PDB file of C-alpha atoms in Angstrom:
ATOM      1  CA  UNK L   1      63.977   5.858  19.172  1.00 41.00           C
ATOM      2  CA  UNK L   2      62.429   8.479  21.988  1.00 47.00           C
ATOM      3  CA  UNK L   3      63.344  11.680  20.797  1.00 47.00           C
ATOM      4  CA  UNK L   4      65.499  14.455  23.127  1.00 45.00           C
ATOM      5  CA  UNK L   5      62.914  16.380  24.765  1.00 43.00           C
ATOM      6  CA  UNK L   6      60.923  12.840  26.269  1.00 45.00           C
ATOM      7  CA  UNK L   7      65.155  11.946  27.355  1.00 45.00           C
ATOM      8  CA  UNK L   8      65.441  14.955  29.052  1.00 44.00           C
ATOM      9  CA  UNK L   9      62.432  15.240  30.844  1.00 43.00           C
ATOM     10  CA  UNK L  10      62.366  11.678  32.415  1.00 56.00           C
ATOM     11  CA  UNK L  11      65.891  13.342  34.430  1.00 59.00           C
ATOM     12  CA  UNK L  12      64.986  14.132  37.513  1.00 60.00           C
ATOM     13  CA  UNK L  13      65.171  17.926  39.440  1.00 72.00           C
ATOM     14  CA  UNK L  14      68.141  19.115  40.446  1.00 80.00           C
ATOM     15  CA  UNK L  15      69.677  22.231  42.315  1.00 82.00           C
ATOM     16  CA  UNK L  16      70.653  25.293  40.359  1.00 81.00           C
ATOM     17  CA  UNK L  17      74.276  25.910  40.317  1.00 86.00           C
ATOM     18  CA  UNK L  18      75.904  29.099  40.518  1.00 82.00           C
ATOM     19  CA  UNK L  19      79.952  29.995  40.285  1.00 81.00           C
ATOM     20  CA  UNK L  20      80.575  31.132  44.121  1.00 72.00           C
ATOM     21  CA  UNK L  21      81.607  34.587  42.894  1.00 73.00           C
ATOM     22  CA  UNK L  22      78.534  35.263  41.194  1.00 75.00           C
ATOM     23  CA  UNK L  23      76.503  34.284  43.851  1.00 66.00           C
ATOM     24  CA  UNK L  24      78.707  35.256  47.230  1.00 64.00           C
ATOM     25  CA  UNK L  25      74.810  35.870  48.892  1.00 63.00           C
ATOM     26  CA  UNK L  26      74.380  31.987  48.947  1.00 66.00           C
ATOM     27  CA  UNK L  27      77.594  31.300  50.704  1.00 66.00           C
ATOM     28  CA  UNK L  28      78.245  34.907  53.183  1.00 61.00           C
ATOM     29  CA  UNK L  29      76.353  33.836  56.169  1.00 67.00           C
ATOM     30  CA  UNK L  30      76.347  30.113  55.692  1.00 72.00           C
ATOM     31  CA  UNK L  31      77.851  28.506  58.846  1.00 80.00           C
ATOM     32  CA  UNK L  32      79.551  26.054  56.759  1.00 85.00           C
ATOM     33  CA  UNK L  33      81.308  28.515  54.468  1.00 84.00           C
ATOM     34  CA  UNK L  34      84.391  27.369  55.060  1.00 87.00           C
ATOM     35  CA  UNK L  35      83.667  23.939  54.007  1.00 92.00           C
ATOM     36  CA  UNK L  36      81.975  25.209  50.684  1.00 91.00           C
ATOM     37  CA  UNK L  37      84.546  26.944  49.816  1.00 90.00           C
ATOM     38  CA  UNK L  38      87.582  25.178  50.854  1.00 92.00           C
ATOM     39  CA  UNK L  39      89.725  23.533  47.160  1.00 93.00           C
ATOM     40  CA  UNK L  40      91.635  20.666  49.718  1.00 94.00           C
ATOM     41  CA  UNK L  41      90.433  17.386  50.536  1.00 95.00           C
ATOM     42  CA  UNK L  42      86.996  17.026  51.991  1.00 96.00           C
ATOM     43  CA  UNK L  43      87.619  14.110  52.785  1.00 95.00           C
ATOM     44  CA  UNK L  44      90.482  14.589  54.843  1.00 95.00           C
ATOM     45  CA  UNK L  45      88.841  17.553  56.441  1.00 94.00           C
ATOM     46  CA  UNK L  46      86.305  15.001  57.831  1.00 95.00           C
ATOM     47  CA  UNK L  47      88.493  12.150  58.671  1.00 95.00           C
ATOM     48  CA  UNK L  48      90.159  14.744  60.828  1.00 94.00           C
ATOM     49  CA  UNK L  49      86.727  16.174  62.284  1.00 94.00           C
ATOM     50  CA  UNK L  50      85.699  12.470  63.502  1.00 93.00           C
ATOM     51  CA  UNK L  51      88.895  11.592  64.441  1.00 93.00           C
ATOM     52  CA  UNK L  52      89.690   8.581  62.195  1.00 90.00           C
ATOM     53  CA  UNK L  53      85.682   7.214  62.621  1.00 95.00           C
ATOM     54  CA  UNK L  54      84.919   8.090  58.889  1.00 96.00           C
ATOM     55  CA  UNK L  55      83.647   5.610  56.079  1.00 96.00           C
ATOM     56  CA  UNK L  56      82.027   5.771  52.834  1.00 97.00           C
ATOM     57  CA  UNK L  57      78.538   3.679  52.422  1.00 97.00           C
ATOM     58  CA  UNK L  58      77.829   3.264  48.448  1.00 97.00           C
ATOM     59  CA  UNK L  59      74.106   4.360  47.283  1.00 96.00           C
ATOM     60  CA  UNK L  60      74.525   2.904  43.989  1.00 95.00           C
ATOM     61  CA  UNK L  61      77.049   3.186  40.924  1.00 96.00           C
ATOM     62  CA  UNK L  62      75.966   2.294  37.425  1.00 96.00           C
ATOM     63  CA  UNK L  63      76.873   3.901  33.757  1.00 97.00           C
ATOM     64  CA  UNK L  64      74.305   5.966  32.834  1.00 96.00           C
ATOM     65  CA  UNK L  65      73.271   9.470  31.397  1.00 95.00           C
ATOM     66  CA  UNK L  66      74.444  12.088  33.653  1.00 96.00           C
ATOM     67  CA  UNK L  67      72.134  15.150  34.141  1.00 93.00           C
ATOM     68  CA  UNK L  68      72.167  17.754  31.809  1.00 92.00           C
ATOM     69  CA  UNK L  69      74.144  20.433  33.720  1.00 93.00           C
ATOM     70  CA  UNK L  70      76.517  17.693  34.432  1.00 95.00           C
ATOM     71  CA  UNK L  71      76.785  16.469  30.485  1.00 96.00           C
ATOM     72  CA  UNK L  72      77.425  20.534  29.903  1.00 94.00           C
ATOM     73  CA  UNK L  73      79.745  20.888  32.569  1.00 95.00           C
ATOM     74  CA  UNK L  74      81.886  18.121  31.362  1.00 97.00           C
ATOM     75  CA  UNK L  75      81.169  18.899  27.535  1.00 95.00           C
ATOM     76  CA  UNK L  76      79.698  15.491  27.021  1.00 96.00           C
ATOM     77  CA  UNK L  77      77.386  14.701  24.401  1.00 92.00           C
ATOM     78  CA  UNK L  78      73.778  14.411  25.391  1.00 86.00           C
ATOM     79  CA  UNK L  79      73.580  10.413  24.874  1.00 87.00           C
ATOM     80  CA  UNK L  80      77.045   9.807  26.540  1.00 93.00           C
ATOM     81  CA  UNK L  81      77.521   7.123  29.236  1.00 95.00           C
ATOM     82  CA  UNK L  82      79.522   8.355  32.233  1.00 97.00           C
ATOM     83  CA  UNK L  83      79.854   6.215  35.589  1.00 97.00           C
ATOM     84  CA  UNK L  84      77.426   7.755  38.212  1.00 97.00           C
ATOM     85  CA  UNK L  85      78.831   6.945  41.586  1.00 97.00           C
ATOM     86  CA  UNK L  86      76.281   8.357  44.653  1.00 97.00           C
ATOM     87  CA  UNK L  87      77.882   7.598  48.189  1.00 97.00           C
ATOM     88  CA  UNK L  88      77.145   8.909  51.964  1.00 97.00           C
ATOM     89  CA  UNK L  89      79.607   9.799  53.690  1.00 97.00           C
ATOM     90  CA  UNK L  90      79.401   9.211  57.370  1.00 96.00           C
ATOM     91  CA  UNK L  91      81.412  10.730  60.074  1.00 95.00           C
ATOM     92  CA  UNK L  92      80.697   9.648  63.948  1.00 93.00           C
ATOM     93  CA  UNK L  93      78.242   7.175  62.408  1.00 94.00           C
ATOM     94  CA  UNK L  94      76.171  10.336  61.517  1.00 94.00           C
ATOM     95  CA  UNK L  95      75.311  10.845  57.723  1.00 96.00           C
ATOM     96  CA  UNK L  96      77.696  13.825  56.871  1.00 96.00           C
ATOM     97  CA  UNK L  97      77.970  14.282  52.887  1.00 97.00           C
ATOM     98  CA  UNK L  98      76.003  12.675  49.883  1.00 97.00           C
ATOM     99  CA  UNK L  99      78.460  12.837  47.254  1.00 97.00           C
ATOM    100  CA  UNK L 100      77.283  12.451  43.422  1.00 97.00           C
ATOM    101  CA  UNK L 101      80.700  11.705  41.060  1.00 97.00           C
ATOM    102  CA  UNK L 102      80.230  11.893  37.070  1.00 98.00           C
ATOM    103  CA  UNK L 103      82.659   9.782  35.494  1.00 97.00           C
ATOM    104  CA  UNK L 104      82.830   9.950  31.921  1.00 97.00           C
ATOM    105  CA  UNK L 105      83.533   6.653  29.877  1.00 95.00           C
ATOM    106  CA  UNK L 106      86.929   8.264  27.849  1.00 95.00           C
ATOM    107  CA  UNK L 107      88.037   9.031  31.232  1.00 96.00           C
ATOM    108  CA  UNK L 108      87.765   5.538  32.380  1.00 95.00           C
ATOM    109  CA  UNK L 109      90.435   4.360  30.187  1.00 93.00           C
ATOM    110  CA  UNK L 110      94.455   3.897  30.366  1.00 92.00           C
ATOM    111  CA  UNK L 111      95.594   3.565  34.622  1.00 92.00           C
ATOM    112  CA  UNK L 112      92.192   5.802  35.572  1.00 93.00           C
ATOM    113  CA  UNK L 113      90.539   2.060  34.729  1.00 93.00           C
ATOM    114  CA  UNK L 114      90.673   1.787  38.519  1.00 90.00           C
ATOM    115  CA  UNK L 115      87.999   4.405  39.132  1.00 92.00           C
ATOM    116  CA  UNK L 116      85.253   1.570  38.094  1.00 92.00           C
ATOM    117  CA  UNK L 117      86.450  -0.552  41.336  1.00 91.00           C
ATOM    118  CA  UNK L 118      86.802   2.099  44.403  1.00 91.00           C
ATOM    119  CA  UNK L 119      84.184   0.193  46.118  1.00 89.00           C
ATOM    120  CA  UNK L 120      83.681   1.871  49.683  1.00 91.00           C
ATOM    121  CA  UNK L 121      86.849   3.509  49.188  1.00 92.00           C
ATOM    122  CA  UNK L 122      87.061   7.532  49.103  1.00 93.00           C
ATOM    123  CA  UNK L 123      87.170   9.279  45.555  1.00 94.00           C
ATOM    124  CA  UNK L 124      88.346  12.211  47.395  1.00 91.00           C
ATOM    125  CA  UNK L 125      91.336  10.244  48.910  1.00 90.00           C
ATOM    126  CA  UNK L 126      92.391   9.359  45.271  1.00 90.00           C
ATOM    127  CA  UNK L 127      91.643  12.665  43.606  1.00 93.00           C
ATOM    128  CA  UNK L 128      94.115  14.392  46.075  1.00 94.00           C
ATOM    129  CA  UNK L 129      96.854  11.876  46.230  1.00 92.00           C
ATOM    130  CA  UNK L 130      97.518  12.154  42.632  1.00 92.00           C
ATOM    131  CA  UNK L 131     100.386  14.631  41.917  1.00 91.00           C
ATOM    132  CA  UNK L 132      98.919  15.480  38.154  1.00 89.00           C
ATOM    133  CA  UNK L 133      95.277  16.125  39.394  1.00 95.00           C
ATOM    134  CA  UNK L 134      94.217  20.058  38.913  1.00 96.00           C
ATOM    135  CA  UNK L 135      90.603  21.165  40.480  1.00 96.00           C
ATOM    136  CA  UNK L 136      88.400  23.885  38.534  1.00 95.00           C
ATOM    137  CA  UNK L 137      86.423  26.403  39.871  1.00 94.00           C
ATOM    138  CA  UNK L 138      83.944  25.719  43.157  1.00 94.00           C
ATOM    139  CA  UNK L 139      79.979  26.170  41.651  1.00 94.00           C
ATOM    140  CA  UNK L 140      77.705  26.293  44.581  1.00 92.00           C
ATOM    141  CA  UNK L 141      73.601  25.764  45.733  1.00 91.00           C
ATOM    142  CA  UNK L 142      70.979  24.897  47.634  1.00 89.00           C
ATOM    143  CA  UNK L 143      68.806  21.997  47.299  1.00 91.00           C
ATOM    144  CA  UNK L 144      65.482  22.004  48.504  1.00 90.00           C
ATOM    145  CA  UNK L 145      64.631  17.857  48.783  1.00 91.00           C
ATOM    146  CA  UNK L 146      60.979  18.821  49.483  1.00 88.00           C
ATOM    147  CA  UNK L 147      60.818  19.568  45.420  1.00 87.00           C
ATOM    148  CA  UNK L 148      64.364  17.813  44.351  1.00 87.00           C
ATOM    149  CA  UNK L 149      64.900  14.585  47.083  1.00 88.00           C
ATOM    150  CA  UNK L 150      68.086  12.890  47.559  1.00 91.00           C
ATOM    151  CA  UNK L 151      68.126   9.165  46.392  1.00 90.00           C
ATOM    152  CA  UNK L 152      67.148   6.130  48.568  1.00 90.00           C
ATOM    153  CA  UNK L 153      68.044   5.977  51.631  1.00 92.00           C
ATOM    154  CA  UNK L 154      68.278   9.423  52.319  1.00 92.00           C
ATOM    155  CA  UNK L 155      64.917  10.639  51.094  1.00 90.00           C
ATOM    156  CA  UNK L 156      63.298  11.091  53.928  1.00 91.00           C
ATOM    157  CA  UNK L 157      65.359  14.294  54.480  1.00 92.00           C
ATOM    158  CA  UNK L 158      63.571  17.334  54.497  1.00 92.00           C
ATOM    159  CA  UNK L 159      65.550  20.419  53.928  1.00 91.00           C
ATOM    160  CA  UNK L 160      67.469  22.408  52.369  1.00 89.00           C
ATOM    161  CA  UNK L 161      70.742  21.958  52.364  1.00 92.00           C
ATOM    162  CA  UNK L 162      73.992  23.378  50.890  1.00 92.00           C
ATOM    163  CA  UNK L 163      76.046  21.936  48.184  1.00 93.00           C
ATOM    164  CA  UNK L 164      79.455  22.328  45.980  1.00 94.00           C
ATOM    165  CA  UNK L 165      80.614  20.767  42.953  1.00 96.00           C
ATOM    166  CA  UNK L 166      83.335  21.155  40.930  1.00 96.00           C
ATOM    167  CA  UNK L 167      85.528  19.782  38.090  1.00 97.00           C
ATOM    168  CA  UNK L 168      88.950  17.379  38.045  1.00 97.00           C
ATOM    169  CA  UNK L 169      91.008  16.459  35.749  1.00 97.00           C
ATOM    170  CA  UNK L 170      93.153  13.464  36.058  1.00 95.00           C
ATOM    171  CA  UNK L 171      95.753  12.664  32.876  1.00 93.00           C
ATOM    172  CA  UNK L 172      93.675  15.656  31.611  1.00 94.00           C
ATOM    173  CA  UNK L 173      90.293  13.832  31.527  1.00 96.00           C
ATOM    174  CA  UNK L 174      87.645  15.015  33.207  1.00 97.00           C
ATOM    175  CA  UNK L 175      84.932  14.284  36.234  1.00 97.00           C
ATOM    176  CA  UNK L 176      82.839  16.260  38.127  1.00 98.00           C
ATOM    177  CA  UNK L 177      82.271  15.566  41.704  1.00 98.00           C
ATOM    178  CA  UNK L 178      79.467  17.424  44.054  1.00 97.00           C
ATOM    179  CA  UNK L 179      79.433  17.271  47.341  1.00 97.00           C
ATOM    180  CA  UNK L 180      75.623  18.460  49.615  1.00 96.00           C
ATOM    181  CA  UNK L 181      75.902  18.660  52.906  1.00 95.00           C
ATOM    182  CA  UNK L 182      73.233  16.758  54.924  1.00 95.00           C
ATOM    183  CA  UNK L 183      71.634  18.042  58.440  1.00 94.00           C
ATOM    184  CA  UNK L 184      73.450  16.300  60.703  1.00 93.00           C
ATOM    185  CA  UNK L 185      76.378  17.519  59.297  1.00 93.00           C
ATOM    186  CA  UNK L 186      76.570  20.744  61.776  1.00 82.00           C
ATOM    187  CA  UNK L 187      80.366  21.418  62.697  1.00 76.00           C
ATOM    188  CA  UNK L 188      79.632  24.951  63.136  1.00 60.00           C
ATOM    189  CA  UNK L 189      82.267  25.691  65.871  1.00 48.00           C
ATOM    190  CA  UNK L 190      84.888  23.395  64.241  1.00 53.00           C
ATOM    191  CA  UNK L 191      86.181  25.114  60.951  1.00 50.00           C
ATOM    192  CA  UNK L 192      88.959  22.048  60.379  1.00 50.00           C
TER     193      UNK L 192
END
């Protein structure tokens, strides 16, 4: 059996996260504060901002180990299978959002079953159509995908970019979903 440390290191990079009011520098002159920031629906915000020509393309979704920020944020056990879900969002036929979603496998259970089969449809949509769903607090960063790249296809992307991710709870189970912000996404004179 591979021990911990071997586990852990075979994860790959990812951003550091910081709670938005400990770390107001990252977000004070960002052009896209407002969407950082913002505890509504992203994806209605976008819907809206491409006037209806908005879809989801799936990168992959698989059970698997989340990363280890994500298995602390959730207060999962390190070996603990969670659904993964990584999606681009495209608005305008441009790549907007890459969206990561941490599902854990006790929240898959009871009517929340359904998360395993959203296909190309919006999490986002779901999340904020349910009456009983509460949102925690907005973390934020920057990822550099020179030293911490996205996943196929969007590896070629060389930049840094903001990010935000943030808790749910559904029926009082958890997920985590974090939403970076890709370079083409540039609605700086449209705050939506």
């Amino acid at each position: 059996m591979p021990n911990a440390t071997k586990m852990l290191s075979k994860q790959p990079p990812e951003p550091h996260w910081y709670h938005y009011r400990c770390a107001p520098y990252l977000v004070a002159r960002d052009p896209l504060r407002s969407w950082l920031l913002d505890r509504g629906s992203l994806t209605e915000r976008l819907v809206a901002l491409s006037q209806g020509h908005f879809r989801v393309q799936v990168i992959q979704q698989r059970m698997g180990c989340p990363r280890l920020s994500e298995q602390r944020l959730l207060g999962m056990r390190t070996r603990q299978q969670a659904l993964i879900r990584e999606v681009i969002l495209f608005g305008n036929n441009q790549p907007w959002v890459y969206a990561r979603s941490i599902i854990p496998q006790p929240t898959l259970s009871g009517r929340l079953r359904s998360l395993k089969r959203l296909d190309n449809r919006p999490l986002g949509a779901l999340l904020f159509s349910d009456p009983g769903m509460t949102r925690g607090d907005i973390q934020i960063a920057r990822q550099d995908t020179r030293t911490t790249p996205l996943p196929n296809p969007l590896q070629a992307i060389n930049a840094i970019i903001p990010g935000r991710r943030s808790l749910f709870w559904l029926d009082r189970k958890p997920l985590l979903v974090c939403e970076m912000f890709l370079p083409e996404f540039t609605p700086y004179n449209n705050p939506l």
